[in-house]
Short mmCIF file of C-alpha atoms in Angstrom, two decimals:
data_model
loop_
_atom_site.label_atom_id
_atom_site.label_comp_id
_atom_site.label_asym_id
_atom_site.label_seq_id
_atom_site.Cartn_x
_atom_site.Cartn_y
_atom_site.Cartn_z
CA MET U 1 -154.14 259.21 -103.31
CA ALA U 2 -155.86 255.80 -102.77
CA ARG U 3 -159.37 255.71 -104.02
CA SER U 4 -162.31 253.58 -103.13
CA ALA U 5 -163.87 251.24 -105.63
CA LEU U 6 -166.93 253.38 -106.03
CA LEU U 7 -164.86 256.64 -106.44
CA ASN U 8 -163.06 254.86 -109.31
CA VAL U 9 -166.45 254.21 -110.94
CA MET U 10 -167.49 257.79 -110.66
CA VAL U 11 -163.99 258.92 -112.01
CA GLN U 12 -164.35 256.66 -114.90
CA ALA U 13 -167.70 257.81 -115.63
CA ALA U 14 -166.76 261.32 -115.50
CA LEU U 15 -163.81 260.86 -117.78
CA LYS U 16 -165.72 259.13 -120.25
CA ALA U 17 -168.44 261.69 -120.33
CA GLY U 18 -165.64 264.32 -120.65
CA LYS U 19 -163.96 262.73 -123.48
CA SER U 20 -167.25 262.86 -125.18
CA LEU U 21 -167.71 266.54 -124.47
CA SER U 22 -164.32 267.27 -125.49
CA ARG U 23 -164.94 265.99 -129.15
CA ASP U 24 -167.98 268.24 -129.18
CA PHE U 25 -166.58 271.18 -127.80
CA GLY U 26 -165.17 273.49 -130.59
CA GLU U 27 -168.02 272.19 -132.73
CA VAL U 28 -170.68 273.94 -130.94
CA GLN U 29 -171.92 275.69 -134.09
CA ASN U 30 -172.66 272.23 -135.81
CA LEU U 31 -174.57 270.78 -132.73
CA GLN U 32 -178.27 270.20 -132.75
CA VAL U 33 -180.03 272.08 -129.79
CA SER U 34 -183.31 272.60 -128.67
CA VAL U 35 -184.77 275.17 -126.20
CA LYS U 36 -185.86 273.98 -122.73
CA GLY U 37 -186.52 277.33 -121.46
CA PRO U 38 -185.35 281.09 -121.73
CA SER U 39 -181.62 281.15 -122.22
CA ASP U 40 -181.29 277.49 -120.85
CA PHE U 41 -180.30 275.38 -123.78
CA VAL U 42 -179.89 271.64 -123.77
CA SER U 43 -177.47 270.21 -126.51
CA GLN U 44 -176.96 266.76 -127.71
CA ALA U 45 -173.65 266.90 -126.14
CA ASP U 46 -175.27 267.23 -122.80
CA LEU U 47 -177.94 264.28 -123.42
CA LYS U 48 -175.09 262.25 -124.64
CA ALA U 49 -172.81 262.80 -121.80
CA GLU U 50 -175.79 261.98 -119.40
CA LYS U 51 -176.41 258.67 -121.20
CA LEU U 52 -172.46 257.70 -120.65
CA VAL U 53 -172.67 258.39 -117.11
CA ARG U 54 -175.99 256.96 -116.40
CA ASP U 55 -175.01 253.68 -118.16
CA GLU U 56 -171.37 253.66 -116.58
CA LEU U 57 -172.78 254.05 -112.88
CA LEU U 58 -176.00 251.88 -113.19
CA LYS U 59 -173.84 249.11 -114.96
CA ALA U 60 -171.43 249.30 -111.76
CA ARG U 61 -174.21 249.60 -109.27
CA PRO U 62 -177.58 248.53 -110.66
CA THR U 63 -179.61 248.97 -107.66
CA TYR U 64 -178.67 252.44 -107.19
CA GLY U 65 -181.11 255.31 -107.75
CA PHE U 66 -180.07 258.07 -110.45
CA LEU U 67 -181.04 261.80 -110.41
CA GLY U 68 -179.85 263.74 -113.40
CA GLU U 69 -180.66 266.91 -114.88
CA GLU U 70 -181.85 265.67 -118.49
CA SER U 71 -183.87 262.63 -117.34
CA GLU U 72 -186.54 261.22 -115.21
CA GLU U 73 -185.18 260.35 -111.84
CA ILE U 74 -184.72 256.61 -111.63
CA LYS U 75 -185.60 255.02 -108.02
CA GLY U 76 -183.08 252.69 -106.87
CA THR U 77 -184.20 249.16 -105.43
CA ASP U 78 -181.63 249.37 -102.51
CA GLY U 79 -183.45 252.56 -100.97
CA ALA U 80 -180.10 254.04 -99.50
CA HIS U 81 -177.98 255.14 -102.31
CA ARG U 82 -178.59 257.54 -105.25
CA TRP U 83 -176.27 259.10 -107.80
CA ILE U 84 -176.78 262.89 -108.26
CA VAL U 85 -175.21 263.98 -111.81
CA ASP U 86 -175.28 267.04 -113.87
CA PRO U 87 -173.41 265.77 -117.15
CA LEU U 88 -172.78 269.38 -118.51
CA ASP U 89 -172.83 272.07 -115.70
CA GLY U 90 -172.17 275.31 -117.53
CA THR U 91 -174.25 274.40 -120.74
CA THR U 92 -174.34 278.03 -121.93
CA ASN U 93 -170.56 278.53 -121.70
CA PHE U 94 -170.18 275.17 -123.43
CA LEU U 95 -172.28 276.53 -126.38
CA HIS U 96 -170.43 279.68 -126.54
CA GLY U 97 -167.01 278.10 -126.55
CA ILE U 98 -166.25 279.36 -123.17
CA PRO U 99 -164.04 276.42 -121.37
CA GLN U 100 -165.60 276.80 -118.01
CA PHE U 101 -167.92 273.73 -117.86
CA ALA U 102 -167.70 270.34 -115.97
CA VAL U 103 -169.29 266.79 -115.39
CA SER U 104 -170.33 266.67 -111.74
CA ILE U 105 -171.18 263.40 -110.09
CA ALA U 106 -172.28 262.78 -106.41
CA LEU U 107 -173.17 259.60 -104.34
CA GLU U 108 -175.75 260.18 -101.70
CA ARG U 109 -176.25 257.50 -99.08
CA ASN U 110 -179.14 257.59 -96.80
CA GLY U 111 -179.60 261.29 -97.57
CA GLU U 112 -175.83 262.43 -97.06
CA ILE U 113 -173.36 263.10 -99.71
CA VAL U 114 -170.56 260.60 -99.32
CA ALA U 115 -168.45 260.98 -102.51
CA GLY U 116 -167.92 263.56 -105.30
CA VAL U 117 -166.39 264.09 -108.62
CA ILE U 118 -166.17 267.27 -110.77
CA PHE U 119 -164.29 267.22 -114.11
CA ASN U 120 -163.58 269.97 -116.53
CA PRO U 121 -162.38 268.30 -119.59
CA ALA U 122 -161.14 271.75 -121.23
CA THR U 123 -158.66 272.08 -118.71
CA ASP U 124 -158.17 268.52 -117.62
CA GLU U 125 -158.79 269.24 -114.07
CA LEU U 126 -160.29 266.50 -111.95
CA TYR U 127 -161.51 267.24 -108.64
CA THR U 128 -162.53 264.24 -106.27
CA SER U 129 -163.52 263.71 -102.66
CA GLU U 130 -165.00 261.16 -100.24
CA LYS U 131 -166.19 261.73 -96.79
CA GLY U 132 -163.37 261.58 -94.52
CA GLY U 133 -160.81 261.22 -97.02
CA GLY U 134 -160.08 264.76 -97.89
CA ALA U 135 -160.47 266.58 -101.30
CA PHE U 136 -158.04 266.42 -104.34
CA LEU U 137 -157.38 268.21 -107.61
CA ASN U 138 -155.59 265.74 -110.09
CA ASP U 139 -154.39 263.70 -106.99
CA ARG U 140 -152.82 266.95 -105.04
CA ARG U 141 -154.62 267.44 -101.75
CA ILE U 142 -156.36 270.82 -101.73
CA ARG U 143 -157.79 273.31 -98.95
CA VAL U 144 -159.76 276.25 -98.59
CA ALA U 145 -158.27 279.49 -98.60
CA ALA U 146 -157.31 280.88 -95.07
CA ARG U 147 -158.17 284.57 -95.65
CA LYS U 148 -160.38 285.75 -92.53
CA VAL U 149 -161.78 289.10 -93.92
CA LEU U 150 -163.96 289.75 -96.77
CA SER U 151 -161.94 293.08 -97.88
CA ASP U 152 -158.93 290.73 -98.61
CA SER U 153 -161.45 288.27 -100.44
CA VAL U 154 -162.27 287.22 -104.10
CA VAL U 155 -165.86 285.62 -103.97
CA GLY U 156 -168.01 283.89 -106.70
CA CYS U 157 -171.56 284.11 -107.42
CA GLY U 158 -174.37 283.21 -109.85
CA ILE U 159 -176.39 285.91 -111.67
CA PRO U 160 -179.86 285.39 -112.54
CA HIS U 161 -180.64 285.76 -116.18
CA LEU U 162 -183.68 285.72 -118.66
CA GLY U 163 -186.40 283.77 -117.15
CA ARG U 164 -184.59 282.70 -114.02
CA GLY U 165 -184.31 283.98 -110.54
CA SER U 166 -185.04 287.19 -108.50
CA HIS U 167 -183.17 290.02 -110.44
CA GLY U 168 -184.09 292.55 -107.89
CA LYS U 169 -183.10 290.69 -104.90
CA PHE U 170 -179.79 289.55 -106.34
CA LEU U 171 -178.89 293.31 -107.26
CA VAL U 172 -179.31 294.22 -103.55
CA GLU U 173 -177.20 291.44 -102.36
CA LEU U 174 -174.47 292.41 -104.92
CA ARG U 175 -174.56 296.13 -104.03
CA HIS U 176 -173.87 294.75 -100.51
CA VAL U 177 -171.18 292.30 -101.27
CA MET U 178 -169.19 294.43 -103.89
CA GLY U 179 -168.59 297.17 -101.33
CA GLU U 180 -166.93 294.68 -98.75
CA VAL U 181 -164.84 292.46 -101.08
CA ALA U 182 -161.66 292.69 -103.22
CA GLY U 183 -163.46 291.13 -106.04
CA VAL U 184 -166.53 289.17 -107.28
CA ARG U 185 -166.44 286.79 -110.01
CA ARG U 186 -169.43 285.03 -112.18
CA MET U 187 -168.07 282.17 -114.15
CA GLY U 188 -171.06 280.44 -115.18
CA ALA U 189 -170.81 276.91 -113.58
CA ALA U 190 -171.66 276.45 -110.20
CA ALA U 191 -169.92 273.08 -109.80
CA LEU U 192 -166.78 274.32 -110.66
CA ASP U 193 -167.27 277.56 -108.58
CA LEU U 194 -167.63 275.26 -105.45
CA ALA U 195 -164.75 273.36 -106.54
CA TYR U 196 -162.78 276.63 -106.86
CA VAL U 197 -163.62 277.17 -103.30
CA ALA U 198 -162.50 273.76 -102.11
CA ALA U 199 -159.15 274.67 -103.91
CA GLY U 200 -158.64 278.08 -102.37
CA ARG U 201 -159.21 280.00 -105.66
CA LEU U 202 -162.15 281.51 -104.73
CA ASP U 203 -162.39 282.48 -100.91
CA GLY U 204 -166.25 282.20 -100.91
CA PHE U 205 -169.35 281.73 -103.32
CA TRP U 206 -173.17 282.46 -103.03
CA GLU U 207 -175.99 281.70 -105.29
CA ALA U 208 -179.82 280.96 -105.33
CA GLY U 209 -181.96 279.12 -107.57
CA LEU U 210 -179.80 275.86 -107.87
CA SER U 211 -180.72 272.33 -108.07
CA PRO U 212 -179.31 269.43 -106.31
CA TRP U 213 -177.11 268.32 -109.27
CA ASP U 214 -175.65 271.75 -109.57
CA MET U 215 -174.04 271.66 -105.97
CA ALA U 216 -174.02 268.00 -104.53
CA ALA U 217 -170.45 267.16 -105.24
CA GLY U 218 -168.99 270.57 -104.71
CA LEU U 219 -170.63 270.78 -101.12
CA LEU U 220 -168.85 267.52 -100.17
CA MET U 221 -165.60 269.06 -101.69
CA ILE U 222 -165.80 272.10 -99.77
CA ARG U 223 -166.29 270.35 -96.39
CA GLU U 224 -163.51 267.95 -97.11
CA ALA U 225 -161.18 270.79 -97.92
CA GLY U 226 -161.76 272.06 -94.53
CA GLY U 227 -164.55 274.56 -95.52
CA PHE U 228 -168.09 275.39 -94.76
CA VAL U 229 -171.23 275.35 -96.52
CA SER U 230 -174.87 276.37 -95.63
CA ASP U 231 -178.02 277.72 -97.27
CA MET U 232 -178.53 281.36 -97.24
CA HIS U 233 -180.08 281.48 -93.68
CA GLY U 234 -177.09 279.45 -92.17
CA GLY U 235 -178.85 276.32 -92.07
CA THR U 236 -178.27 272.92 -93.79
CA GLU U 237 -181.28 273.14 -96.07
CA MET U 238 -179.48 273.86 -99.35
CA PHE U 239 -181.12 271.24 -101.50
CA ASP U 240 -184.63 272.42 -100.33
CA THR U 241 -183.97 275.91 -100.67
CA GLY U 242 -181.84 276.09 -103.70
CA THR U 243 -179.33 278.50 -101.99
CA VAL U 244 -175.75 277.85 -101.03
CA VAL U 245 -173.21 280.01 -99.26
CA ALA U 246 -169.56 278.65 -98.86
CA GLY U 247 -166.16 279.52 -97.75
CA ASN U 248 -163.97 278.98 -94.60
CA GLU U 249 -165.61 279.35 -91.31
CA TYR U 250 -165.01 283.17 -91.19
CA ILE U 251 -165.73 284.14 -94.91
CA ARG U 252 -169.05 282.19 -94.93
CA LYS U 253 -170.17 283.74 -91.68
CA GLU U 254 -169.42 287.13 -93.01
CA LEU U 255 -171.09 286.59 -96.44
CA ILE U 256 -174.40 285.42 -94.84
CA GLU U 257 -174.49 288.64 -92.82
CA VAL U 258 -173.53 290.81 -95.75
CA ILE U 259 -176.24 289.21 -98.03
CA ALA U 260 -178.98 289.49 -95.24
CA ARG U 261 -178.72 293.25 -95.03
CA PRO U 262 -181.86 295.06 -95.67
CA VAL U 263 -182.30 297.40 -98.82
CA PRO U 264 -180.76 300.62 -98.16
CA LYS U 265 -182.95 303.76 -97.93
CA ASN U 266 -181.71 306.64 -100.04
#
C-alpha cells in the first residue's frame, strides 16, 4: 500500500514506541508504577512511550497540536491539526503480562479524523488508515464483517470497574445484549477492539466512558473498512459523550436498539 508522508511519520512513531514497550513488556514486575486512580495504573513504560511518540510527531510537524493521555495538551500554532495519542492503550493488561495492548495515534484536521495508526507490538500487528484510502492490517486491506443479524455475531464491549463508569447501567445493557448474540468479548483495550471490528474479527462493539485518545484512530479505521460508528444515541458526538457503538450498518443499528431497551420489570 502507498502511504502518505504524514502516515509514514505516524507509523514510525508507533513502531518506535512499540519497540520501547516490547522491551518493558515481560519485565512488568520491575517497573516503577504510580497510582493515578482506582485500578488505573500508569507506568514508566507508558510515560516513556508517550514522550517517544510526542517527540517524533512534533519533530516532523512542530506546528501541530498534541492531545495525549499522560500529559498536558499542547495547542498547535497552525490551528487546524492535532495529534490524538494513547501511548499505551490497555495499561492494565500490560502490567499484568497480558499481550493485548497498543499504541494508538490519530491525526485530526479541522475537527475531523483523517489518519489513524494502531500498533500492538506483542503481536506485531499494525493497523493503518487514511480518509478515503481504506484500512489495512500489515499492508493487507481489511473490511468489516458481513453478518447481518446479532444472533450470528460476536460483539466486544468495555466493562466498568472499580472507580469507573456506571456498573448498574452496564449490567442492564449486557443483560439485553447477551441474550441476542453468539458471544460477548471484553479484551481490555478499546483501540484494539475497534481495530478488530475494522478487521472483521468482532462484528460489533459498544462502550461508554471513553476518552478521545481511546477511540480516535479506531473510528476512522472502521469507517475506512466499510463500517459505521456512532455514539450510543446513534449520533456523531462520540468524543463529547464518551460513548461508541460500531459495526456494519446492520449490526450497529441492532446494537443501539438492544442497548437502549428499558430495564425489564420482573
